[in-house]
mmCIF file of C-alpha atoms in Angstrom:
data_model
loop_
_atom_site.group_PDB
_atom_site.id
_atom_site.type_symbol
_atom_site.label_atom_id
_atom_site.label_comp_id
_atom_site.label_asym_id
_atom_site.label_seq_id
_atom_site.Cartn_x
_atom_site.Cartn_y
_atom_site.Cartn_z
ATOM 1 C CA UNK A 21 -15.254 4.728 4.948
ATOM 2 C CA UNK A 22 -12.495 5.962 7.114
ATOM 3 C CA UNK A 23 -10.846 8.995 5.943
ATOM 4 C CA UNK A 24 -7.138 9.405 6.807
ATOM 5 C CA UNK A 25 -5.649 12.790 6.553
ATOM 6 C CA UNK A 26 -2.039 13.626 6.581
ATOM 7 C CA UNK A 27 -0.441 16.788 7.499
ATOM 8 C CA UNK A 28 1.493 18.665 6.324
ATOM 9 C CA UNK A 29 1.436 17.855 2.453
ATOM 10 C CA UNK A 30 5.067 18.759 2.246
ATOM 11 C CA UNK A 31 7.596 19.317 4.839
ATOM 12 C CA UNK A 32 10.938 20.957 4.218
ATOM 13 C CA UNK A 33 13.727 19.896 6.752
ATOM 14 C CA UNK A 34 17.740 19.819 6.865
ATOM 15 C CA UNK A 35 19.484 16.699 7.040
ATOM 16 C CA UNK A 36 20.399 16.008 10.747
ATOM 17 C CA UNK A 37 17.108 17.743 12.107
ATOM 18 C CA UNK A 38 13.955 16.380 13.255
ATOM 19 C CA UNK A 39 10.797 15.638 11.364
ATOM 20 C CA UNK A 40 7.412 14.917 12.461
ATOM 21 C CA UNK A 41 4.463 13.770 10.133
ATOM 22 C CA UNK A 42 1.122 13.647 11.358
ATOM 23 C CA UNK A 43 -1.880 11.414 10.323
ATOM 24 C CA UNK A 44 -5.700 11.948 11.566
ATOM 25 C CA UNK A 45 -8.387 9.325 10.996
ATOM 26 C CA UNK A 46 -11.942 10.097 10.785
ATOM 27 C CA UNK A 47 -12.866 7.646 13.278
ATOM 28 C CA UNK A 48 -10.954 5.513 15.665
ATOM 29 C CA UNK A 49 -8.734 2.933 14.324
ATOM 30 C CA UNK A 50 -7.451 1.607 17.529
ATOM 31 C CA UNK A 51 -3.561 1.078 16.922
ATOM 32 C CA UNK A 52 -4.372 -0.413 13.560
ATOM 33 C CA UNK A 53 -2.067 1.940 11.625
ATOM 34 C CA UNK A 54 0.727 1.635 9.546
ATOM 35 C CA UNK A 55 3.259 3.803 7.923
ATOM 36 C CA UNK A 56 4.863 3.268 4.363
ATOM 37 C CA UNK A 57 7.855 5.089 2.745
ATOM 38 C CA UNK A 58 7.986 5.447 -1.073
ATOM 39 C CA UNK A 59 10.864 6.695 -3.112
ATOM 40 C CA UNK A 60 10.564 7.903 -6.557
ATOM 41 C CA UNK A 61 10.041 4.992 -8.993
ATOM 42 C CA UNK A 62 9.949 2.609 -6.064
ATOM 43 C CA UNK A 63 7.404 0.453 -4.526
ATOM 44 C CA UNK A 64 6.156 1.568 -0.986
ATOM 45 C CA UNK A 65 8.078 -0.190 1.900
ATOM 46 C CA UNK A 66 6.540 -0.894 5.370
ATOM 47 C CA UNK A 67 8.126 1.416 8.015
ATOM 48 C CA UNK A 68 5.913 0.859 11.059
ATOM 49 C CA UNK A 69 2.862 -1.100 12.193
ATOM 50 C CA UNK A 70 0.419 -1.155 15.102
ATOM 51 C CA UNK A 71 1.297 2.555 15.257
ATOM 52 C CA UNK A 72 4.623 2.158 16.960
ATOM 53 C CA UNK A 73 6.366 -1.006 16.073
ATOM 54 C CA UNK A 74 9.357 -0.835 13.602
ATOM 55 C CA UNK A 75 9.303 -3.144 10.498
ATOM 56 C CA UNK A 76 12.195 -5.478 10.018
ATOM 57 C CA UNK A 77 15.369 -3.527 9.128
ATOM 58 C CA UNK A 78 13.841 0.089 9.897
ATOM 59 C CA UNK A 79 16.570 2.239 11.746
ATOM 60 C CA UNK A 80 15.776 3.357 15.288
ATOM 61 C CA UNK A 81 15.718 6.994 14.291
ATOM 62 C CA UNK A 82 12.214 6.190 13.038
ATOM 63 C CA UNK A 83 9.355 6.153 15.626
ATOM 64 C CA UNK A 84 5.576 6.179 15.795
ATOM 65 C CA UNK A 85 3.197 7.074 18.284
ATOM 66 C CA UNK A 86 -0.725 7.379 18.671
ATOM 67 C CA UNK A 87 -3.930 5.660 18.912
ATOM 68 C CA UNK A 88 -7.630 6.113 18.104
ATOM 69 C CA UNK A 89 -7.431 8.995 15.589
ATOM 70 C CA UNK A 90 -4.281 10.892 16.088
ATOM 71 C CA UNK A 91 -0.901 9.589 14.999
ATOM 72 C CA UNK A 92 2.519 10.753 14.149
ATOM 73 C CA UNK A 93 5.813 9.383 12.679
ATOM 74 C CA UNK A 94 9.052 10.952 13.961
ATOM 75 C CA UNK A 95 12.331 10.777 12.330
ATOM 76 C CA UNK A 96 14.988 11.930 14.802
ATOM 77 C CA UNK A 97 17.994 12.842 12.783
ATOM 78 C CA UNK A 98 17.154 12.905 9.108
ATOM 79 C CA UNK A 99 19.552 11.387 6.654
ATOM 80 C CA UNK A 100 19.653 11.721 2.866
ATOM 81 C CA UNK A 101 18.250 8.549 2.217
ATOM 82 C CA UNK A 102 14.996 9.428 4.331
ATOM 83 C CA UNK A 103 13.758 12.096 1.858
ATOM 84 C CA UNK A 104 10.711 10.668 0.413
ATOM 85 C CA UNK A 105 7.049 10.301 0.492
ATOM 86 C CA UNK A 106 5.277 8.961 3.528
ATOM 87 C CA UNK A 107 1.797 7.570 3.577
ATOM 88 C CA UNK A 108 -0.300 6.443 6.561
ATOM 89 C CA UNK A 109 -2.721 3.344 6.329
ATOM 90 C CA UNK A 110 -5.558 2.272 8.596
ATOM 91 C CA UNK A 111 -6.169 -1.569 8.475
ATOM 92 C CA UNK A 112 -8.638 -1.376 11.441
ATOM 93 C CA UNK A 113 -12.100 -1.311 9.470
ATOM 94 C CA UNK A 114 -12.217 -2.185 5.990
ATOM 95 C CA UNK A 115 -13.181 -2.645 3.248
ATOM 96 C CA UNK A 116 -11.771 -0.154 2.170
ATOM 97 C CA UNK A 117 -8.378 0.037 3.278
ATOM 98 C CA UNK A 118 -7.659 3.609 3.260
ATOM 99 C CA UNK A 119 -4.222 5.373 2.913
ATOM 100 C CA UNK A 120 -3.720 9.195 3.819
ATOM 101 C CA UNK A 121 -2.738 11.229 0.828
ATOM 102 C CA UNK A 122 1.068 11.164 1.608
ATOM 103 C CA UNK A 123 3.374 13.816 2.991
ATOM 104 C CA UNK A 124 6.421 14.623 0.970
ATOM 105 C CA UNK A 125 9.513 15.006 2.965
ATOM 106 C CA UNK A 126 12.117 17.229 1.309
ATOM 107 C CA UNK A 127 15.486 18.694 1.793
ATOM 108 C CA UNK A 128 15.543 22.080 3.060
ATOM 109 C CA UNK B 7 13.096 -12.907 1.471
ATOM 110 C CA UNK B 8 9.714 -12.018 0.047
ATOM 111 C CA UNK B 9 9.491 -11.498 -3.597
ATOM 112 C CA UNK B 10 6.687 -10.396 -5.783
ATOM 113 C CA UNK B 11 6.591 -9.701 -9.360
ATOM 114 C CA UNK B 12 3.957 -8.222 -11.326
ATOM 115 C CA UNK B 13 3.348 -8.740 -14.929
ATOM 116 C CA UNK B 14 0.659 -8.146 -17.370
ATOM 117 C CA UNK B 15 0.595 -4.463 -17.652
ATOM 118 C CA UNK B 16 0.365 -2.388 -20.836
ATOM 119 C CA UNK B 17 -1.371 -0.039 -23.135
ATOM 120 C CA UNK B 18 -5.145 -0.902 -23.599
ATOM 121 C CA UNK B 19 -7.979 0.801 -25.102
ATOM 122 C CA UNK B 20 -10.933 2.291 -23.249
ATOM 123 C CA UNK B 21 -13.402 -0.457 -22.928
ATOM 124 C CA UNK B 22 -10.784 -3.018 -23.068
ATOM 125 C CA UNK B 23 -9.632 -5.898 -20.513
ATOM 126 C CA UNK B 24 -6.330 -6.788 -19.073
ATOM 127 C CA UNK B 25 -5.273 -9.655 -16.593
ATOM 128 C CA UNK B 26 -2.625 -8.755 -14.209
ATOM 129 C CA UNK B 27 -0.454 -11.593 -12.413
ATOM 130 C CA UNK B 28 1.730 -11.668 -9.597
ATOM 131 C CA UNK B 29 4.306 -14.278 -9.039
ATOM 132 C CA UNK B 30 5.167 -14.778 -5.343
ATOM 133 C CA UNK B 31 8.422 -16.408 -3.891
ATOM 134 C CA UNK B 32 10.341 -16.548 -0.581
ATOM 135 C CA UNK B 33 7.265 -17.419 1.612
ATOM 136 C CA UNK B 34 4.397 -19.886 1.899
ATOM 137 C CA UNK B 35 1.889 -18.119 -0.440
ATOM 138 C CA UNK B 36 -1.063 -20.135 0.681
ATOM 139 C CA UNK B 37 -0.822 -18.775 4.111
ATOM 140 C CA UNK B 38 -1.113 -15.221 3.584
ATOM 141 C CA UNK B 39 -3.972 -12.867 2.292
ATOM 142 C CA UNK B 40 -3.013 -10.640 -0.610
ATOM 143 C CA UNK B 41 -4.059 -7.360 -2.019
ATOM 144 C CA UNK B 42 -3.962 -5.132 -5.059
ATOM 145 C CA UNK B 43 -2.880 -1.621 -4.568
ATOM 146 C CA UNK B 44 -2.891 0.934 -7.274
ATOM 147 C CA UNK B 45 -1.297 4.506 -7.815
ATOM 148 C CA UNK B 46 -2.076 6.841 -10.710
ATOM 149 C CA UNK B 47 0.603 9.088 -12.074
ATOM 150 C CA UNK B 48 1.643 11.568 -9.533
ATOM 151 C CA UNK B 49 -0.946 10.429 -7.080
ATOM 152 C CA UNK B 50 -1.336 8.522 -3.942
ATOM 153 C CA UNK B 51 -1.949 4.933 -2.988
ATOM 154 C CA UNK B 52 -5.234 3.466 -3.539
ATOM 155 C CA UNK B 53 -6.324 0.005 -2.342
ATOM 156 C CA UNK B 54 -8.079 -2.128 -4.936
ATOM 157 C CA UNK B 55 -8.891 -5.452 -3.802
ATOM 158 C CA UNK B 56 -8.113 -8.061 -1.297
ATOM 159 C CA UNK B 57 -8.348 -12.049 -0.992
ATOM 160 C CA UNK B 58 -7.935 -14.347 1.819
ATOM 161 C CA UNK B 59 -5.284 -16.961 1.902
ATOM 162 C CA UNK B 60 -7.498 -19.687 0.393
ATOM 163 C CA UNK B 61 -9.552 -17.542 -1.970
ATOM 164 C CA UNK B 62 -12.581 -17.917 -0.257
ATOM 165 C CA UNK B 63 -13.205 -14.378 0.662
ATOM 166 C CA UNK B 64 -12.760 -11.341 -1.863
ATOM 167 C CA UNK B 65 -13.243 -7.626 -1.232
ATOM 168 C CA UNK B 66 -13.201 -4.711 -3.524
ATOM 169 C CA UNK B 67 -12.982 -0.794 -3.469
ATOM 170 C CA UNK B 68 -16.207 0.657 -4.539
ATOM 171 C CA UNK B 69 -14.360 2.212 -7.584
ATOM 172 C CA UNK B 70 -13.825 -1.408 -9.166
ATOM 173 C CA UNK B 71 -16.396 -3.508 -7.705
ATOM 174 C CA UNK B 72 -18.290 -5.445 -10.527
ATOM 175 C CA UNK B 73 -15.317 -4.351 -12.953
ATOM 176 C CA UNK B 74 -12.356 -6.246 -11.392
ATOM 177 C CA UNK B 75 -12.165 -9.733 -10.326
ATOM 178 C CA UNK B 76 -9.270 -10.915 -7.992
ATOM 179 C CA UNK B 77 -8.183 -14.426 -7.832
ATOM 180 C CA UNK B 78 -5.483 -16.654 -6.751
ATOM 181 C CA UNK B 79 -3.923 -20.046 -7.685
ATOM 182 C CA UNK B 80 -2.055 -21.501 -4.532
ATOM 183 C CA UNK B 81 -0.490 -24.361 -6.480
ATOM 184 C CA UNK B 82 1.151 -21.728 -8.732
ATOM 185 C CA UNK B 83 2.174 -19.122 -5.992
ATOM 186 C CA UNK B 84 0.131 -16.699 -8.240
ATOM 187 C CA UNK B 85 -2.296 -13.636 -7.550
ATOM 188 C CA UNK B 86 -4.289 -12.475 -10.392
ATOM 189 C CA UNK B 87 -6.350 -9.085 -11.173
ATOM 190 C CA UNK B 88 -8.890 -9.504 -14.067
ATOM 191 C CA UNK B 89 -9.585 -5.977 -15.238
ATOM 192 C CA UNK B 90 -12.700 -5.167 -17.682
ATOM 193 C CA UNK B 91 -14.503 -2.161 -19.109
ATOM 194 C CA UNK B 92 -11.250 -0.337 -18.440
ATOM 195 C CA UNK B 93 -11.457 3.551 -18.299
ATOM 196 C CA UNK B 94 -8.971 6.255 -18.548
ATOM 197 C CA UNK B 95 -8.995 6.655 -14.836
ATOM 198 C CA UNK B 96 -7.836 3.093 -14.105
ATOM 199 C CA UNK B 97 -4.442 4.150 -15.646
ATOM 200 C CA UNK B 98 -1.950 3.491 -12.779
ATOM 201 C CA UNK B 99 0.954 1.486 -11.534
ATOM 202 C CA UNK B 100 -0.606 -1.656 -9.784
ATOM 203 C CA UNK B 101 1.259 -3.339 -6.917
ATOM 204 C CA UNK B 102 0.599 -6.516 -5.508
ATOM 205 C CA UNK B 103 0.986 -6.557 -1.722
ATOM 206 C CA UNK B 104 1.337 -9.446 0.915
ATOM 207 C CA UNK B 105 -0.707 -9.447 3.902
ATOM 208 C CA UNK B 106 1.139 -9.830 7.346
ATOM 209 C CA UNK B 107 0.591 -12.717 9.620
ATOM 210 C CA UNK B 108 -2.209 -12.240 12.328
ATOM 211 C CA UNK B 109 -5.364 -10.118 12.266
ATOM 212 C CA UNK B 110 -6.017 -7.635 11.295
ATOM 213 C CA UNK B 111 -3.180 -7.489 8.847
ATOM 214 C CA UNK B 112 -1.102 -4.943 7.290
ATOM 215 C CA UNK B 113 1.041 -5.008 4.161
ATOM 216 C CA UNK B 114 4.477 -6.174 4.646
ATOM 217 C CA UNK B 115 5.601 -6.978 1.379
ATOM 218 C CA UNK B 116 5.233 -5.181 -2.031
ATOM 219 C CA UNK B 117 6.197 -6.050 -5.736
ATOM 220 C CA UNK B 118 7.559 -3.276 -7.888
ATOM 221 C CA UNK B 119 4.541 -2.807 -9.866
ATOM 222 C CA UNK B 120 3.174 -3.140 -13.371
ATOM 223 C CA UNK B 121 1.734 -0.155 -15.455
ATOM 224 C CA UNK B 122 -1.616 -0.118 -16.993
ATOM 225 C CA UNK B 123 -2.287 2.945 -19.361
ATOM 226 C CA UNK B 124 -5.727 2.981 -20.556
ATOM 227 C CA UNK B 125 -5.850 5.277 -23.796
ATOM 228 C CA UNK B 126 -6.969 5.335 -27.376
#
């Protein structure tokens, strides 16, 4: 089973600033890595797939990078609606499809 | 627009059974793999099970293998999860998720979830 590890667990950032979230896989997942955003009481929403391709309707301030075992999600200028929990997920080698434990992005 | 609506959750006693359903619309259901993903209260996301577009292939997390059964009815645009021998640690919101086109696929659509509480 591929273990996905996200860091940090919580990230405190001020609106307008840049945030970078990290995700590490226990073995290579190539570029088969997705990011999801989840707000309280809501379902997850796809942000990014293929490690760096934005999903439909996702603003350009979101960008993803990485391949193999190291990935990152960057939000260039945080808006109020961006404060949420973010999960990475590998879909390269399954079952099981594994998620990271999540990074909570909170307002500083 | 992809729409997924889960139902069938509720309160069930330990050892009991429950069948979840997911009604799909807005896309050609029979063309896409589907999954169930759950989230225990205050916890992260856990993939539970997946099924191929025509139902011929099914996959399970080790934590539910032999306990849960995934199925689909393409004529009804519906996905199901039969859950037996339920335990307290099965308490969670259960989401159905649509697989993307292509291979390997990621989840490009999610329902709002249905809450399952296993408690006496």
